[in-house]
């Protein structure tokens, strides 16, 4: 690629374009018996460490506190996260068809592989193998890949 073409490609990308990551979050207040579930969007630009779960959870707690707690009590410390699940980001928010809906919204799947006792992680998007792993580690590997890549 020529230097001019590379500069034009870099200029055509809009760095201010936001990428939102959607989560289904189950939470409760400390000491409460009941939990609530809500949908939260995080602007990826607010994540200085994209793979850091603690930073993501802190942003989610702040957002939930602001949206669901009374004014004056809206503090992130008053939110206990019980479950955080990424929601398919191949959909247009809030309602759009998921290209993986027929598979329960999951892009990645495990299939038996050779050699024996190994499983292969397949990407339904292009039907390529993401990796092979021993079956004792396959669920953790699948969970890690789904959390990192979701439907991007």
PDB file of C-alpha atoms in Angstrom:
ATOM      1  CA  UNK A   1       0.000   0.000   0.000  1.00  0.00           C
ATOM      2  CA  UNK A   2       1.401   3.403  -0.880  1.00  0.00           C
ATOM      3  CA  UNK A   3       2.081   5.995   1.795  1.00  0.00           C
ATOM      4  CA  UNK A   4      -0.711   8.245   0.488  1.00  0.00           C
ATOM      5  CA  UNK A   5      -3.242   5.416   0.504  1.00  0.00           C
ATOM      6  CA  UNK A   6      -2.257   4.473   4.060  1.00  0.00           C
ATOM      7  CA  UNK A   7      -2.703   8.074   5.224  1.00  0.00           C
ATOM      8  CA  UNK A   8      -6.119   8.323   3.530  1.00  0.00           C
ATOM      9  CA  UNK A   9      -7.237   5.046   5.140  1.00  0.00           C
ATOM     10  CA  UNK A  10      -6.125   6.292   8.560  1.00  0.00           C
ATOM     11  CA  UNK A  11      -7.953   9.607   8.042  1.00  0.00           C
ATOM     12  CA  UNK A  12     -11.160   7.880   6.899  1.00  0.00           C
ATOM     13  CA  UNK A  13     -11.414   5.938  10.167  1.00  0.00           C
ATOM     14  CA  UNK A  14     -13.374   7.897  12.726  1.00  0.00           C
ATOM     15  CA  UNK A  15     -11.633   7.478  16.108  1.00  0.00           C
ATOM     16  CA  UNK A  16     -14.578   9.152  17.853  1.00  0.00           C
ATOM     17  CA  UNK A  17     -16.980   6.445  16.695  1.00  0.00           C
ATOM     18  CA  UNK A  18     -18.188   4.665  19.825  1.00  0.00           C
ATOM     19  CA  UNK A  19     -18.305   0.940  20.272  1.00  0.00           C
ATOM     20  CA  UNK A  20     -20.781  -0.105  22.918  1.00  0.00           C
ATOM     21  CA  UNK A  21     -20.649  -3.417  24.722  1.00  0.00           C
ATOM     22  CA  UNK A  22     -23.942  -4.677  26.058  1.00  0.00           C
ATOM     23  CA  UNK A  23     -24.329  -6.732  29.252  1.00  0.00           C
ATOM     24  CA  UNK A  24     -27.186  -8.386  31.115  1.00  0.00           C
ATOM     25  CA  UNK A  25     -26.414  -7.710  34.781  1.00  0.00           C
ATOM     26  CA  UNK A  26     -28.041  -9.299  37.812  1.00  0.00           C
ATOM     27  CA  UNK A  27     -27.449  -7.239  40.936  1.00  0.00           C
ATOM     28  CA  UNK A  28     -28.731  -6.418  44.396  1.00  0.00           C
ATOM     29  CA  UNK A  29     -28.098  -3.971  47.196  1.00  0.00           C
ATOM     30  CA  UNK A  30     -26.083  -5.262  50.165  1.00  0.00           C
ATOM     31  CA  UNK A  31     -28.400  -6.898  52.670  1.00  0.00           C
ATOM     32  CA  UNK A  32     -31.314  -7.131  50.217  1.00  0.00           C
ATOM     33  CA  UNK A  33     -33.019 -10.480  49.706  1.00  0.00           C
ATOM     34  CA  UNK A  34     -34.129  -9.866  46.139  1.00  0.00           C
ATOM     35  CA  UNK A  35     -32.039  -9.291  43.059  1.00  0.00           C
ATOM     36  CA  UNK A  36     -32.800  -7.371  39.898  1.00  0.00           C
ATOM     37  CA  UNK A  37     -31.661  -7.844  36.310  1.00  0.00           C
ATOM     38  CA  UNK A  38     -31.011  -4.994  33.924  1.00  0.00           C
ATOM     39  CA  UNK A  39     -29.303  -4.342  30.614  1.00  0.00           C
ATOM     40  CA  UNK A  40     -26.264  -2.044  30.607  1.00  0.00           C
ATOM     41  CA  UNK A  41     -24.185  -0.564  27.823  1.00  0.00           C
ATOM     42  CA  UNK A  42     -20.540   0.343  28.315  1.00  0.00           C
ATOM     43  CA  UNK A  43     -18.696   2.622  25.944  1.00  0.00           C
ATOM     44  CA  UNK A  44     -15.472   0.776  25.107  1.00  0.00           C
ATOM     45  CA  UNK A  45     -13.669   4.136  25.095  1.00  0.00           C
ATOM     46  CA  UNK A  46     -14.180   4.274  28.877  1.00  0.00           C
ATOM     47  CA  UNK A  47     -12.180   1.074  29.349  1.00  0.00           C
ATOM     48  CA  UNK A  48      -8.516   1.985  29.651  1.00  0.00           C
ATOM     49  CA  UNK A  49      -7.769  -1.724  30.246  1.00  0.00           C
ATOM     50  CA  UNK A  50     -10.227  -3.576  27.935  1.00  0.00           C
ATOM     51  CA  UNK A  51      -9.620  -7.053  29.375  1.00  0.00           C
ATOM     52  CA  UNK A  52      -9.832  -5.948  33.012  1.00  0.00           C
ATOM     53  CA  UNK A  53     -12.954  -7.433  34.609  1.00  0.00           C
ATOM     54  CA  UNK A  54     -12.611  -5.275  37.723  1.00  0.00           C
ATOM     55  CA  UNK A  55     -12.681  -2.058  35.695  1.00  0.00           C
ATOM     56  CA  UNK A  56     -15.698  -3.300  33.719  1.00  0.00           C
ATOM     57  CA  UNK A  57     -17.530  -4.249  36.921  1.00  0.00           C
ATOM     58  CA  UNK A  58     -16.788  -0.860  38.495  1.00  0.00           C
ATOM     59  CA  UNK A  59     -18.292   0.908  35.460  1.00  0.00           C
ATOM     60  CA  UNK A  60     -21.351  -1.349  35.626  1.00  0.00           C
ATOM     61  CA  UNK A  61     -21.807  -0.673  39.376  1.00  0.00           C
ATOM     62  CA  UNK A  62     -21.599   3.099  38.791  1.00  0.00           C
ATOM     63  CA  UNK A  63     -24.102   2.947  35.936  1.00  0.00           C
ATOM     64  CA  UNK A  64     -26.575   0.831  37.901  1.00  0.00           C
ATOM     65  CA  UNK A  65     -26.264   3.042  40.979  1.00  0.00           C
ATOM     66  CA  UNK A  66     -26.987   6.160  38.951  1.00  0.00           C
ATOM     67  CA  UNK A  67     -29.956   4.615  37.132  1.00  0.00           C
ATOM     68  CA  UNK A  68     -31.603   2.621  39.921  1.00  0.00           C
ATOM     69  CA  UNK A  69     -30.771   4.128  43.315  1.00  0.00           C
ATOM     70  CA  UNK A  70     -32.336   7.263  44.774  1.00  0.00           C
ATOM     71  CA  UNK A  71     -30.463  10.534  44.413  1.00  0.00           C
ATOM     72  CA  UNK A  72     -28.018  10.954  47.261  1.00  0.00           C
ATOM     73  CA  UNK A  73     -27.603   7.168  47.608  1.00  0.00           C
ATOM     74  CA  UNK A  74     -26.279   6.530  44.096  1.00  0.00           C
ATOM     75  CA  UNK A  75     -22.900   5.105  45.027  1.00  0.00           C
ATOM     76  CA  UNK A  76     -21.209   2.173  43.308  1.00  0.00           C
ATOM     77  CA  UNK A  77     -20.428   0.612  46.712  1.00  0.00           C
ATOM     78  CA  UNK A  78     -24.166   0.066  47.244  1.00  0.00           C
ATOM     79  CA  UNK A  79     -24.327  -2.371  44.287  1.00  0.00           C
ATOM     80  CA  UNK A  80     -23.359  -6.044  44.485  1.00  0.00           C
ATOM     81  CA  UNK A  81     -23.001  -7.718  41.085  1.00  0.00           C
ATOM     82  CA  UNK A  82     -24.254 -11.293  41.051  1.00  0.00           C
ATOM     83  CA  UNK A  83     -23.946 -12.124  37.353  1.00  0.00           C
ATOM     84  CA  UNK A  84     -22.568 -10.290  34.313  1.00  0.00           C
ATOM     85  CA  UNK A  85     -23.296 -11.783  30.889  1.00  0.00           C
ATOM     86  CA  UNK A  86     -22.274 -10.195  27.592  1.00  0.00           C
ATOM     87  CA  UNK A  87     -25.198  -9.775  25.220  1.00  0.00           C
ATOM     88  CA  UNK A  88     -24.855 -10.375  21.528  1.00  0.00           C
ATOM     89  CA  UNK A  89     -23.285  -7.275  20.007  1.00  0.00           C
ATOM     90  CA  UNK A  90     -24.078  -8.288  16.449  1.00  0.00           C
ATOM     91  CA  UNK A  91     -27.570  -6.868  16.979  1.00  0.00           C
ATOM     92  CA  UNK A  92     -28.490  -3.283  16.363  1.00  0.00           C
ATOM     93  CA  UNK A  93     -29.488  -1.836  19.706  1.00  0.00           C
ATOM     94  CA  UNK A  94     -32.119  -2.290  21.067  1.00  0.00           C
ATOM     95  CA  UNK A  95     -33.906  -4.654  18.680  1.00  0.00           C
ATOM     96  CA  UNK A  96     -32.339  -6.335  15.730  1.00  0.00           C
ATOM     97  CA  UNK A  97     -31.916  -9.808  14.394  1.00  0.00           C
ATOM     98  CA  UNK A  98     -28.967 -11.762  15.768  1.00  0.00           C
ATOM     99  CA  UNK A  99     -27.171 -13.744  13.098  1.00  0.00           C
ATOM    100  CA  UNK A 100     -26.557 -16.481  15.699  1.00  0.00           C
ATOM    101  CA  UNK A 101     -30.140 -16.569  17.060  1.00  0.00           C
ATOM    102  CA  UNK A 102     -30.762 -20.055  15.693  1.00  0.00           C
ATOM    103  CA  UNK A 103     -27.865 -21.246  17.894  1.00  0.00           C
ATOM    104  CA  UNK A 104     -29.194 -19.648  21.058  1.00  0.00           C
ATOM    105  CA  UNK A 105     -27.177 -16.493  20.431  1.00  0.00           C
ATOM    106  CA  UNK A 106     -23.829 -18.243  20.796  1.00  0.00           C
ATOM    107  CA  UNK A 107     -21.149 -17.680  18.200  1.00  0.00           C
ATOM    108  CA  UNK A 108     -18.561 -20.142  19.504  1.00  0.00           C
ATOM    109  CA  UNK A 109     -19.072 -23.880  20.057  1.00  0.00           C
ATOM    110  CA  UNK A 110     -17.056 -26.893  21.155  1.00  0.00           C
ATOM    111  CA  UNK A 111     -16.797 -30.031  19.039  1.00  0.00           C
ATOM    112  CA  UNK A 112     -14.819 -33.240  19.574  1.00  0.00           C
ATOM    113  CA  UNK A 113     -11.415 -33.172  17.962  1.00  0.00           C
ATOM    114  CA  UNK A 114      -8.426 -35.363  17.320  1.00  0.00           C
ATOM    115  CA  UNK A 115      -6.307 -36.435  19.140  1.00  0.00           C
ATOM    116  CA  UNK A 116      -8.513 -38.179  21.695  1.00  0.00           C
ATOM    117  CA  UNK A 117      -9.620 -36.176  24.750  1.00  0.00           C
ATOM    118  CA  UNK A 118      -9.352 -32.876  22.893  1.00  0.00           C
ATOM    119  CA  UNK A 119     -12.051 -30.477  21.753  1.00  0.00           C
ATOM    120  CA  UNK A 120     -11.956 -27.813  19.072  1.00  0.00           C
ATOM    121  CA  UNK A 121     -13.459 -24.376  19.514  1.00  0.00           C
ATOM    122  CA  UNK A 122     -15.274 -23.395  16.298  1.00  0.00           C
ATOM    123  CA  UNK A 123     -16.324 -19.909  15.253  1.00  0.00           C
ATOM    124  CA  UNK A 124     -19.758 -20.038  13.574  1.00  0.00           C
ATOM    125  CA  UNK A 125     -19.051 -16.729  11.828  1.00  0.00           C
ATOM    126  CA  UNK A 126     -16.575 -18.221   9.381  1.00  0.00           C
ATOM    127  CA  UNK A 127     -16.530 -21.853  10.589  1.00  0.00           C
ATOM    128  CA  UNK A 128     -12.857 -21.701  11.464  1.00  0.00           C
ATOM    129  CA  UNK A 129     -11.214 -23.414  14.410  1.00  0.00           C
ATOM    130  CA  UNK A 130     -10.151 -20.909  17.069  1.00  0.00           C
ATOM    131  CA  UNK A 131      -8.132 -23.489  18.989  1.00  0.00           C
ATOM    132  CA  UNK A 132      -7.846 -27.029  20.284  1.00  0.00           C
ATOM    133  CA  UNK A 133      -7.717 -27.723  23.974  1.00  0.00           C
ATOM    134  CA  UNK A 134      -7.781 -30.755  26.279  1.00  0.00           C
ATOM    135  CA  UNK A 135     -11.340 -31.550  27.315  1.00  0.00           C
ATOM    136  CA  UNK A 136     -10.591 -30.860  30.998  1.00  0.00           C
ATOM    137  CA  UNK A 137      -9.927 -27.204  30.094  1.00  0.00           C
ATOM    138  CA  UNK A 138     -12.393 -26.769  27.251  1.00  0.00           C
ATOM    139  CA  UNK A 139     -15.223 -25.114  29.193  1.00  0.00           C
ATOM    140  CA  UNK A 140     -12.879 -22.526  30.729  1.00  0.00           C
ATOM    141  CA  UNK A 141     -11.364 -21.845  27.310  1.00  0.00           C
ATOM    142  CA  UNK A 142     -14.812 -21.474  25.728  1.00  0.00           C
ATOM    143  CA  UNK A 143     -15.907 -19.119  28.510  1.00  0.00           C
ATOM    144  CA  UNK A 144     -12.785 -17.000  28.084  1.00  0.00           C
ATOM    145  CA  UNK A 145     -13.233 -16.736  24.303  1.00  0.00           C
ATOM    146  CA  UNK A 146     -16.948 -15.909  24.587  1.00  0.00           C
ATOM    147  CA  UNK A 147     -16.221 -13.204  27.158  1.00  0.00           C
ATOM    148  CA  UNK A 148     -13.415 -11.687  25.106  1.00  0.00           C
ATOM    149  CA  UNK A 149     -14.913 -11.835  21.609  1.00  0.00           C
ATOM    150  CA  UNK A 150     -18.667 -12.322  22.062  1.00  0.00           C
ATOM    151  CA  UNK A 151     -20.099 -11.584  18.597  1.00  0.00           C
ATOM    152  CA  UNK A 152     -17.619  -8.930  17.478  1.00  0.00           C
TER     153      UNK A 152
END
